Tab-separated table of C-alpha atoms and ligand atoms in Angstrom:
chain	number	residue	atom	x	y	z
A	1	UNK	CA	98.068	-90.644	103.575
A	2	UNK	CA	100.932	-89.139	101.704
A	3	UNK	CA	99.969	-87.220	98.619
A	4	UNK	CA	102.564	-86.986	95.928
A	5	UNK	CA	103.152	-83.514	94.567
A	6	UNK	CA	101.795	-82.850	91.141
A	7	UNK	CA	104.739	-82.717	88.749
A	8	UNK	CA	105.229	-79.217	87.447
A	9	UNK	CA	104.574	-79.912	83.817
A	10	UNK	CA	102.375	-76.955	83.030
A	11	UNK	CA	103.417	-74.827	80.110
A	12	UNK	CA	104.880	-71.403	80.805
A	13	UNK	CA	101.800	-69.698	79.479
A	14	UNK	CA	99.574	-67.977	81.963
A	15	UNK	CA	96.116	-66.542	82.217
A	16	UNK	CA	95.456	-62.831	82.078
A	17	UNK	CA	95.505	-60.990	85.378
A	18	UNK	CA	92.123	-61.135	86.993
A	19	UNK	CA	89.408	-58.821	85.663
A	20	UNK	CA	88.103	-58.185	89.207
A	21	UNK	CA	91.518	-57.093	90.493
A	22	UNK	CA	93.375	-55.803	87.448
A	23	UNK	CA	96.055	-54.264	89.665
A	24	UNK	CA	97.116	-57.700	90.928
A	25	UNK	CA	99.165	-60.315	89.116
A	26	UNK	CA	101.307	-60.380	86.014
A	27	UNK	CA	100.462	-62.676	83.111
A	28	UNK	CA	103.995	-62.624	81.714
A	29	UNK	CA	105.249	-65.387	83.976
A	30	UNK	CA	104.132	-68.137	86.344
A	31	UNK	CA	105.679	-69.088	89.684
A	32	UNK	CA	106.573	-72.748	90.338
A	33	UNK	CA	107.859	-72.330	93.905
A	34	UNK	CA	108.098	-69.762	96.702
A	35	UNK	CA	110.824	-70.124	99.312
A	36	UNK	CA	110.140	-67.636	102.121
A	37	UNK	CA	112.519	-66.986	105.037
A	38	UNK	CA	110.778	-64.768	107.567
A	39	UNK	CA	112.153	-63.337	110.771
A	40	UNK	CA	109.277	-61.887	112.769
A	41	UNK	CA	109.128	-59.939	116.031
A	42	UNK	CA	105.623	-60.160	117.463
A	43	UNK	CA	105.649	-57.102	119.780
A	44	UNK	CA	106.866	-54.481	117.304
A	45	UNK	CA	105.272	-56.348	114.343
A	46	UNK	CA	108.608	-56.287	112.559
A	47	UNK	CA	109.386	-58.512	109.580
A	48	UNK	CA	112.780	-59.076	107.956
A	49	UNK	CA	112.495	-61.486	105.060
A	50	UNK	CA	114.034	-63.052	101.997
A	51	UNK	CA	111.786	-64.462	99.285
A	52	UNK	CA	113.156	-66.709	96.540
A	53	UNK	CA	110.840	-67.431	93.643
A	54	UNK	CA	111.387	-70.021	90.943
A	55	UNK	CA	109.393	-68.862	87.949
A	56	UNK	CA	109.004	-69.329	84.218
A	57	UNK	CA	108.463	-66.689	81.571
A	58	UNK	CA	105.930	-67.443	78.862
A	59	UNK	CA	107.856	-65.430	76.285
A	60	UNK	CA	110.658	-62.884	76.229
A	61	UNK	CA	110.400	-60.651	79.323
A	62	UNK	CA	112.144	-57.285	79.547
A	63	UNK	CA	110.621	-56.597	82.937
A	64	UNK	CA	108.053	-58.155	85.225
A	65	UNK	CA	106.011	-57.171	88.262
A	66	UNK	CA	105.566	-58.710	91.685
A	67	UNK	CA	102.852	-57.649	94.108
A	68	UNK	CA	104.297	-56.466	97.420
A	69	UNK	CA	103.103	-54.084	100.125
A	70	UNK	CA	104.966	-51.073	101.532
A	71	UNK	CA	108.209	-52.719	102.674
A	72	UNK	CA	111.739	-51.406	102.421
A	73	UNK	CA	113.435	-53.363	99.650
A	74	UNK	CA	117.039	-54.345	100.370
A	75	UNK	CA	117.953	-55.887	97.068
A	76	UNK	CA	116.541	-57.794	94.148
A	77	UNK	CA	118.478	-60.514	92.346
A	78	UNK	CA	117.382	-62.169	89.117
A	79	UNK	CA	119.188	-65.407	88.325
A	80	UNK	CA	121.677	-64.360	91.001
A	81	UNK	CA	122.512	-60.965	89.496
A	82	UNK	CA	121.401	-57.586	90.841
A	83	UNK	CA	118.399	-56.186	88.984
A	84	UNK	CA	116.923	-52.715	88.805
A	85	UNK	CA	113.566	-52.286	90.457
A	86	UNK	CA	110.855	-49.756	91.154
A	87	UNK	CA	108.416	-50.180	94.045
A	88	UNK	CA	105.236	-48.146	93.910
A	89	UNK	CA	101.652	-48.631	95.033
A	90	UNK	CA	101.964	-52.321	95.770
A	91	UNK	CA	103.880	-53.202	92.583
A	92	UNK	CA	107.533	-54.171	92.584
A	93	UNK	CA	108.574	-53.836	88.953
A	94	UNK	CA	111.845	-55.622	88.237
A	95	UNK	CA	114.072	-54.994	85.233
A	96	UNK	CA	116.763	-57.669	84.896
A	97	UNK	CA	120.172	-56.806	83.473
A	98	UNK	CA	119.343	-58.937	80.422
A	99	UNK	CA	115.895	-59.835	79.046
A	100	UNK	CA	114.518	-63.133	80.319
A	101	UNK	CA	112.740	-66.023	78.748
A	102	UNK	CA	111.105	-67.875	77.472
A	103	UNK	CA	111.823	-70.337	80.270
A	104	UNK	CA	112.860	-70.627	83.885
A	105	UNK	CA	114.345	-67.872	86.038
A	106	UNK	CA	114.754	-67.092	89.739
A	107	UNK	CA	114.093	-63.926	91.712
A	108	UNK	CA	115.330	-63.112	95.194
A	109	UNK	CA	113.892	-60.187	97.119
A	110	UNK	CA	115.098	-59.005	100.531
A	111	UNK	CA	112.683	-56.775	102.383
A	112	UNK	CA	111.951	-55.422	105.840
A	113	UNK	CA	109.166	-53.511	107.511
A	114	UNK	CA	105.921	-53.712	109.436
A	115	UNK	CA	103.478	-55.927	107.593
A	116	UNK	CA	100.152	-54.176	107.293
A	117	UNK	CA	96.885	-55.378	105.793
A	118	UNK	CA	96.099	-54.565	102.164
A	119	UNK	CA	93.155	-52.171	102.016
A	120	UNK	CA	90.052	-53.456	100.267
A	121	UNK	CA	86.301	-53.223	99.993
A	122	UNK	CA	86.173	-55.826	102.808
A	123	UNK	CA	88.564	-53.991	105.122
A	124	UNK	CA	92.180	-54.975	105.752
A	125	UNK	CA	93.369	-58.226	104.143
A	126	UNK	CA	96.454	-60.321	104.736
A	127	UNK	CA	98.924	-60.217	107.618
A	128	UNK	CA	97.268	-58.811	110.700
A	129	UNK	CA	98.456	-58.357	114.268
A	130	UNK	CA	96.484	-60.053	116.997
A	131	UNK	CA	96.535	-59.006	120.661
A	132	UNK	CA	99.482	-61.377	121.117
A	133	UNK	CA	100.474	-62.870	117.782
A	134	UNK	CA	99.453	-62.557	114.170
A	135	UNK	CA	97.285	-64.144	111.530
A	136	UNK	CA	97.116	-64.120	107.758
A	137	UNK	CA	93.678	-63.782	106.141
A	138	UNK	CA	94.654	-63.489	102.518
A	139	UNK	CA	91.461	-63.804	100.513
A	140	UNK	CA	91.286	-62.420	97.924
A	141	UNK	CA	94.166	-59.949	97.589
A	142	UNK	CA	95.996	-59.959	100.939
A	143	UNK	CA	99.087	-62.025	100.049
A	144	UNK	CA	101.266	-58.986	99.113
A	145	UNK	CA	100.913	-57.809	102.726
A	146	UNK	CA	103.667	-60.275	103.639
A	147	UNK	CA	105.499	-61.632	100.599
A	148	UNK	CA	106.287	-60.662	97.000
A	149	UNK	CA	104.094	-62.720	94.711
A	150	UNK	CA	102.282	-63.069	91.435
A	151	UNK	CA	98.948	-62.387	93.060
A	152	UNK	CA	96.388	-64.027	90.813
A	153	UNK	CA	94.409	-67.109	91.836
A	154	UNK	CA	95.314	-69.088	88.718
A	155	UNK	CA	99.064	-69.002	89.443
A	156	UNK	CA	99.487	-71.850	91.936
A	157	UNK	CA	102.893	-72.874	93.291
A	158	UNK	CA	104.762	-74.958	95.870
A	159	UNK	CA	105.791	-73.275	99.123
A	160	UNK	CA	108.554	-73.591	101.666
A	161	UNK	CA	107.974	-71.200	104.560
A	162	UNK	CA	110.582	-70.800	107.319
A	163	UNK	CA	109.624	-68.489	110.192
A	164	UNK	CA	111.832	-67.438	113.081
A	165	UNK	CA	110.010	-66.026	116.104
A	166	UNK	CA	110.400	-65.894	119.884
A	167	UNK	CA	110.259	-69.439	121.281
A	168	UNK	CA	107.190	-68.640	123.439
A	169	UNK	CA	105.117	-68.644	120.256
A	170	UNK	CA	103.837	-71.480	118.117
A	171	UNK	CA	104.205	-70.831	114.396
A	172	UNK	CA	101.894	-72.614	111.985
A	173	UNK	CA	102.189	-72.412	108.195
A	174	UNK	CA	100.881	-74.463	105.283
A	175	UNK	CA	101.901	-78.049	104.770
A	176	UNK	CA	104.211	-80.378	106.686
A	177	UNK	CA	106.418	-79.219	109.541
A	178	UNK	CA	109.798	-80.367	108.234
A	179	UNK	CA	112.091	-78.659	110.723
A	180	UNK	CA	112.128	-76.894	114.058
A	181	UNK	CA	115.245	-75.668	115.776
A	182	UNK	CA	115.831	-73.284	118.642
A	183	UNK	CA	118.732	-70.925	118.940
A	184	UNK	CA	118.941	-68.579	121.901
A	185	UNK	CA	115.456	-67.259	122.646
A	186	UNK	CA	114.158	-67.900	119.132
A	187	UNK	CA	112.815	-70.875	117.250
A	188	UNK	CA	112.757	-71.418	113.494
A	189	UNK	CA	109.848	-73.398	112.101
A	190	UNK	CA	110.026	-74.797	108.571
A	191	UNK	CA	106.920	-75.877	106.668
A	192	UNK	CA	106.644	-77.327	103.179
A	193	UNK	CA	103.538	-77.443	101.014
A	194	UNK	CA	104.081	-79.534	97.891
A	195	UNK	CA	100.604	-79.232	96.412
A	196	UNK	CA	100.107	-76.224	94.113
A	197	UNK	CA	98.781	-73.381	96.261
A	198	UNK	CA	97.219	-70.048	95.339
A	199	UNK	CA	98.877	-66.974	96.868
A	200	UNK	CA	95.800	-66.051	98.913
A	201	UNK	CA	95.886	-69.488	100.569
A	202	UNK	CA	99.493	-69.188	101.777
A	203	UNK	CA	99.397	-68.577	105.498
A	204	UNK	CA	101.360	-68.031	108.684
A	205	UNK	CA	99.693	-68.115	112.107
A	206	UNK	CA	101.588	-67.081	115.233
A	207	UNK	CA	100.330	-67.272	118.803
A	208	UNK	CA	100.752	-68.797	122.238
A	209	UNK	CA	99.018	-72.030	121.390
A	210	UNK	CA	98.631	-75.520	122.757
A	211	UNK	CA	98.892	-78.104	119.974
A	212	UNK	CA	97.149	-81.456	119.736
A	213	UNK	CA	96.490	-84.082	117.111
A	214	UNK	CA	92.965	-85.468	116.677
A	215	UNK	CA	92.134	-88.944	115.392
A	216	UNK	CA	90.400	-89.345	112.079
A	217	UNK	CA	90.803	-90.503	108.493
A	218	UNK	CA	93.641	-87.964	108.057
A	219	UNK	CA	95.829	-86.396	110.768
A	220	UNK	CA	94.173	-83.288	112.208
A	221	UNK	CA	96.471	-80.802	113.924
A	222	UNK	CA	94.754	-78.328	116.215
A	223	UNK	CA	96.362	-75.220	117.742
A	224	UNK	CA	94.430	-73.124	120.260
A	225	UNK	CA	94.747	-71.007	123.409
A	226	UNK	CA	95.090	-73.446	126.323
A	227	UNK	CA	92.153	-71.886	128.182
A	228	UNK	CA	89.806	-72.919	125.360
A	229	UNK	CA	90.800	-76.586	125.307
A	230	UNK	CA	87.479	-78.037	126.481
A	231	UNK	CA	85.428	-75.913	124.080
A	232	UNK	CA	87.724	-76.552	121.120
A	233	UNK	CA	87.862	-80.311	121.610
A	234	UNK	CA	84.088	-80.526	121.938
A	235	UNK	CA	83.343	-78.251	118.979
A	236	UNK	CA	85.791	-80.103	116.691
A	237	UNK	CA	84.719	-83.464	118.095
A	238	UNK	CA	82.919	-84.480	114.894
A	239	UNK	CA	85.440	-83.062	112.442
A	240	UNK	CA	86.978	-86.500	111.833
A	241	UNK	CA	83.539	-87.894	110.909
A	242	UNK	CA	83.039	-84.870	108.700
A	243	UNK	CA	86.246	-85.631	106.795
A	244	UNK	CA	84.941	-89.179	106.335
A	245	UNK	CA	81.545	-88.024	105.026
A	246	UNK	CA	83.024	-85.430	102.696
A	247	UNK	CA	85.599	-87.907	101.376
A	248	UNK	CA	82.746	-90.243	100.535
A	249	UNK	CA	80.660	-87.515	98.853
A	250	UNK	CA	83.404	-85.395	97.240
A	251	UNK	CA	86.286	-87.843	96.770
A	252	UNK	CA	89.509	-88.273	98.793
A	253	UNK	CA	90.608	-85.435	101.089
A	254	UNK	CA	93.128	-83.564	98.922
A	255	UNK	CA	96.002	-83.053	101.389
A	256	UNK	CA	98.139	-85.143	103.736
A	257	UNK	CA	96.757	-83.486	106.873
A	258	UNK	CA	94.339	-80.835	108.075
A	259	UNK	CA	95.229	-78.063	110.481
A	260	UNK	CA	92.867	-75.926	112.519
A	261	UNK	CA	94.047	-72.811	114.339
A	262	UNK	CA	91.785	-71.121	116.865
A	263	UNK	CA	93.324	-67.685	117.239
A	264	UNK	CA	93.262	-65.968	120.614
A	265	UNK	CA	91.004	-63.136	119.432
A	266	UNK	CA	87.556	-62.806	118.000
A	267	UNK	CA	87.462	-62.951	114.205
A	268	UNK	CA	84.677	-61.591	112.059
A	269	UNK	CA	84.627	-64.730	109.916
A	270	UNK	CA	86.701	-67.928	109.776
A	271	UNK	CA	89.447	-68.030	107.158
A	272	UNK	CA	90.471	-70.863	104.868
A	273	UNK	CA	94.081	-71.504	103.898
A	274	UNK	CA	95.762	-74.398	102.096
A	275	UNK	CA	95.343	-77.482	104.302
A	276	UNK	CA	94.238	-75.210	107.137
A	277	UNK	CA	91.359	-73.236	108.620
A	278	UNK	CA	91.485	-70.410	111.129
A	279	UNK	CA	88.718	-69.635	113.591
A	280	UNK	CA	88.319	-66.985	116.285
A	281	UNK	CA	87.471	-67.483	119.955
A	282	UNK	CA	83.899	-66.466	119.055
A	283	UNK	CA	83.566	-69.500	116.772
A	284	UNK	CA	83.984	-72.033	119.582
A	285	UNK	CA	81.151	-71.867	122.088
A	286	UNK	CA	81.613	-75.343	123.575
A	287	UNK	CA	78.185	-76.301	122.227
A	288	UNK	CA	78.930	-76.875	118.509
A	289	UNK	CA	76.895	-73.753	117.794
A	290	UNK	CA	79.192	-72.963	114.866
A	291	UNK	CA	79.569	-76.496	113.492
A	292	UNK	CA	78.220	-75.391	110.076
A	293	UNK	CA	81.300	-73.155	109.825
A	294	UNK	CA	83.566	-76.101	110.693
A	295	UNK	CA	81.962	-77.987	107.793
A	296	UNK	CA	82.140	-74.977	105.478
A	297	UNK	CA	85.864	-74.350	106.036
A	298	UNK	CA	86.689	-78.048	105.731
A	299	UNK	CA	84.808	-78.261	102.419
A	300	UNK	CA	86.987	-75.464	101.035
A	301	UNK	CA	89.902	-77.924	101.040
A	302	UNK	CA	88.204	-79.544	98.037
A	303	UNK	CA	86.372	-76.509	96.639
A	304	UNK	CA	88.675	-73.505	96.626
A	305	UNK	CA	91.986	-74.992	97.689
A	306	UNK	CA	92.461	-78.129	95.592
A	307	UNK	CA	90.198	-76.780	92.842
A	308	UNK	CA	90.808	-73.039	92.682
A	309	UNK	CA	89.040	-70.570	90.449
A	310	UNK	CA	91.125	-69.320	87.559
A	311	UNK	CA	89.205	-66.025	87.861
A	312	UNK	CA	87.493	-64.525	90.891
A	313	UNK	CA	84.217	-64.101	89.006
A	314	UNK	CA	83.664	-67.863	89.450
A	315	UNK	CA	83.639	-67.547	93.259
A	316	UNK	CA	80.434	-69.607	93.503
A	317	UNK	CA	82.607	-72.657	92.694
A	318	UNK	CA	84.158	-72.078	96.140
A	319	UNK	CA	81.426	-70.527	98.256
A	320	UNK	CA	78.333	-72.181	96.771
A	321	UNK	CA	79.957	-75.600	97.168
A	322	UNK	CA	81.192	-74.930	100.725
A	323	UNK	CA	77.747	-73.624	101.680
A	324	UNK	CA	76.072	-76.692	100.192
A	325	UNK	CA	78.520	-78.835	102.165
A	326	UNK	CA	77.066	-77.296	105.356
A	327	UNK	CA	73.633	-78.586	104.343
A	328	UNK	CA	75.031	-81.985	103.366
A	329	UNK	CA	76.742	-82.336	106.735
A	330	UNK	CA	73.451	-81.422	108.445
A	331	UNK	CA	71.686	-84.101	106.380
A	332	UNK	CA	74.286	-86.739	107.155
A	333	UNK	CA	74.685	-85.986	110.860
A	334	UNK	CA	71.081	-86.189	112.020
A	335	UNK	CA	70.085	-82.585	111.318
A	336	UNK	CA	67.695	-81.159	108.760
A	337	UNK	CA	68.036	-82.593	105.230
A	338	UNK	CA	69.569	-80.387	102.545
A	339	UNK	CA	66.127	-80.035	100.927
A	340	UNK	CA	64.825	-78.310	104.056
A	341	UNK	CA	67.776	-75.884	104.177
A	342	UNK	CA	67.187	-75.228	100.484
A	343	UNK	CA	63.502	-74.422	101.030
A	344	UNK	CA	64.302	-72.101	103.923
A	345	UNK	CA	67.049	-70.231	102.081
A	346	UNK	CA	65.099	-70.045	98.851
A	347	UNK	CA	62.278	-68.305	100.749
A	348	UNK	CA	64.762	-65.869	102.281
A	349	UNK	CA	66.527	-65.075	98.998
A	350	UNK	CA	63.169	-64.617	97.254
A	351	UNK	CA	62.621	-61.598	99.456
A	352	UNK	CA	65.886	-59.959	98.352
A	353	UNK	CA	66.323	-58.312	95.011
A	354	UNK	CA	69.955	-58.494	94.013
A	355	UNK	CA	71.260	-56.940	90.862
A	356	UNK	CA	73.784	-59.645	90.062
A	357	UNK	CA	74.288	-62.895	88.193
A	358	UNK	CA	75.869	-65.783	90.050
A	359	UNK	CA	78.466	-66.618	87.401
A	360	UNK	CA	79.837	-63.044	87.432
A	361	UNK	CA	78.592	-61.209	90.537
A	362	UNK	CA	81.091	-58.341	90.358
A	363	UNK	CA	83.999	-57.773	92.745
A	364	UNK	CA	81.916	-56.052	95.438
A	365	UNK	CA	79.572	-59.037	95.758
A	366	UNK	CA	82.319	-61.691	95.891
A	367	UNK	CA	81.628	-62.544	99.516
A	368	UNK	CA	77.963	-61.615	99.618
A	369	UNK	CA	75.874	-64.203	101.457
A	370	UNK	CA	73.412	-64.105	98.562
A	371	UNK	CA	76.151	-65.480	96.289
A	372	UNK	CA	76.965	-68.223	98.809
A	373	UNK	CA	73.378	-69.347	99.263
A	374	UNK	CA	72.297	-69.007	95.640
A	375	UNK	CA	75.368	-71.082	94.769
A	376	UNK	CA	74.255	-73.772	97.217
A	377	UNK	CA	70.722	-73.643	95.789
A	378	UNK	CA	72.139	-74.059	92.284
A	379	UNK	CA	73.808	-77.284	93.368
A	380	UNK	CA	70.596	-78.422	95.038
A	381	UNK	CA	68.673	-77.741	91.823
A	382	UNK	CA	71.281	-79.784	89.918
A	383	UNK	CA	70.967	-82.597	92.453
A	384	UNK	CA	67.161	-82.619	92.060
A	385	UNK	CA	67.465	-82.689	88.268
A	386	UNK	CA	70.236	-85.293	88.018
A	387	UNK	CA	69.430	-87.548	90.982
A	388	UNK	CA	71.784	-88.372	93.847
A	389	UNK	CA	73.912	-90.972	92.055
A	390	UNK	CA	74.673	-88.775	89.096
A	391	UNK	CA	75.035	-85.610	91.199
A	392	UNK	CA	77.601	-87.013	93.635
A	393	UNK	CA	79.316	-88.783	90.741
A	394	UNK	CA	79.706	-85.382	89.101
A	395	UNK	CA	81.192	-83.914	92.294
A	396	UNK	CA	83.720	-86.746	92.602
A	397	UNK	CA	84.671	-86.555	88.943
A	398	UNK	CA	84.999	-82.780	89.340
A	399	UNK	CA	87.442	-83.034	92.248
A	400	UNK	CA	89.410	-85.900	90.656
A	401	UNK	CA	89.704	-84.364	87.199
A	402	UNK	CA	90.856	-80.940	88.409
A	403	UNK	CA	92.701	-81.974	91.561
A	404	UNK	CA	95.183	-79.226	92.547
A	405	UNK	CA	94.268	-77.311	89.418
A	406	UNK	CA	92.398	-74.218	88.265
A	407	UNK	CA	88.740	-74.265	87.273
A	408	UNK	CA	86.000	-72.213	85.612
A	409	UNK	CA	82.205	-72.299	85.676
A	410	UNK	CA	82.245	-73.562	82.087
A	411	UNK	CA	84.401	-76.546	83.140
A	412	UNK	CA	81.768	-77.477	85.718
A	413	UNK	CA	78.680	-77.026	83.578
A	414	UNK	CA	80.310	-78.976	80.725
A	415	UNK	CA	81.097	-81.893	83.038
A	416	UNK	CA	77.573	-81.896	84.487
A	417	UNK	CA	76.065	-81.807	80.985
A	418	UNK	CA	78.177	-84.819	79.933
A	419	UNK	CA	77.054	-86.870	82.915
A	420	UNK	CA	73.389	-85.925	83.122
A	421	UNK	CA	70.747	-87.831	81.163
A	422	UNK	CA	68.636	-84.664	81.057
A	423	UNK	CA	69.667	-81.459	79.294
A	424	UNK	CA	70.835	-78.860	81.833
A	425	UNK	CA	71.146	-75.746	79.670
A	426	UNK	CA	67.958	-74.157	80.996
A	427	UNK	CA	68.809	-74.974	84.584
A	428	UNK	CA	72.293	-73.480	84.422
A	429	UNK	CA	71.286	-70.403	82.446
A	430	UNK	CA	68.487	-69.637	84.934
A	431	UNK	CA	70.589	-70.158	88.068
A	432	UNK	CA	73.963	-68.886	86.866
A	433	UNK	CA	73.382	-66.306	84.178
A	434	UNK	CA	70.053	-64.596	84.952
A	435	UNK	CA	69.323	-62.148	87.729
A	436	UNK	CA	65.923	-63.480	88.708
A	437	UNK	CA	65.899	-66.238	91.299
A	438	UNK	CA	64.437	-69.377	89.648
A	439	UNK	CA	61.782	-71.399	91.485
A	440	UNK	CA	63.097	-74.273	93.588
A	441	UNK	CA	62.545	-77.620	91.826
B	501	ZN	ZN1	83.733	-69.843	102.394
């Protein structure tokens, strides 16, 4: 299935930088495309790179800011001409020779250095060295660890990522592999992602991997350490069926293919990227013990990657939906029905007092399991109130209407209210906007 790119017809206006991470992003412009040329040495963790951004200014711009970690900047060109810049505390502020905008402009940044994770409440984020390779785990603010970007989730763009590394390594990035050529001891891999992609979902994975393609409704590329082949193939053995079930429940799979990387190290949690998920060796036990995570990461392709929050406060639109997808997969694959998972989790959450509201949990609670599970329970409550036909109709209309776009909680509740025969105001205000956990319907 070949998905046509969404034409870039959006106006050059942009949302405000995110309230949860006010230091990230610039609302003065939006990026249409990133073209990244990376030369990476695995052993010394050394990156030499050129980034070319095609952007548009909403109004006149005297200067603008990119987010970029502590690299050495070689030069910055704006529309092909050298520009002045200042690089401090993760912000590369660029002052072009002449004011820009409104309208299109290009930026080219050359930079070198050792990519290092962005520090955060959740530990290091972004480009990270493995024992023998590297991964990117960008959510939510790790993208500047490896490329200059407008780091806010609402600014989605196309990507072309070309990576040169020693030929012993497999390089995986988002989208289609459109070129691979070797020269001397190195190989350059070129990937293109046409669908609009948030910065935190851009990804490069490097390791000594075996690569296979699995059968299913869409091509599934799998990259893993050769020693894990039996475990990986067993644990992902039902992923094709899962894509089929989710396509039926949520609408068509949003990308042309799906890639899974099993990195050759343990990872605390799996990571979603555009068209891709990354697991650690600890997530494949050869017994499908972590199949709920396989379902969860796959579901993010609809909820998080195709439909991306405009603001991080609406994280339940990603994590609540992906968590509910775990229960739906259980229900559809011979396990416990979603209602049983809901009962169990409702009992567990009832015992926790959390000082947060789901629709705005605060930056520190973004990835709190309470948010994930209360989000899933909210969807279950909606399903009970609306009935299965209406509920799954809402999900499919949701993914179709905002495909490859940006979304808010208000967009979702408005759609549900339009489709439901019963008023939903009380349900949504109890589950989304009040602290107390409502009773399970
Ligand atoms: Zn998730």
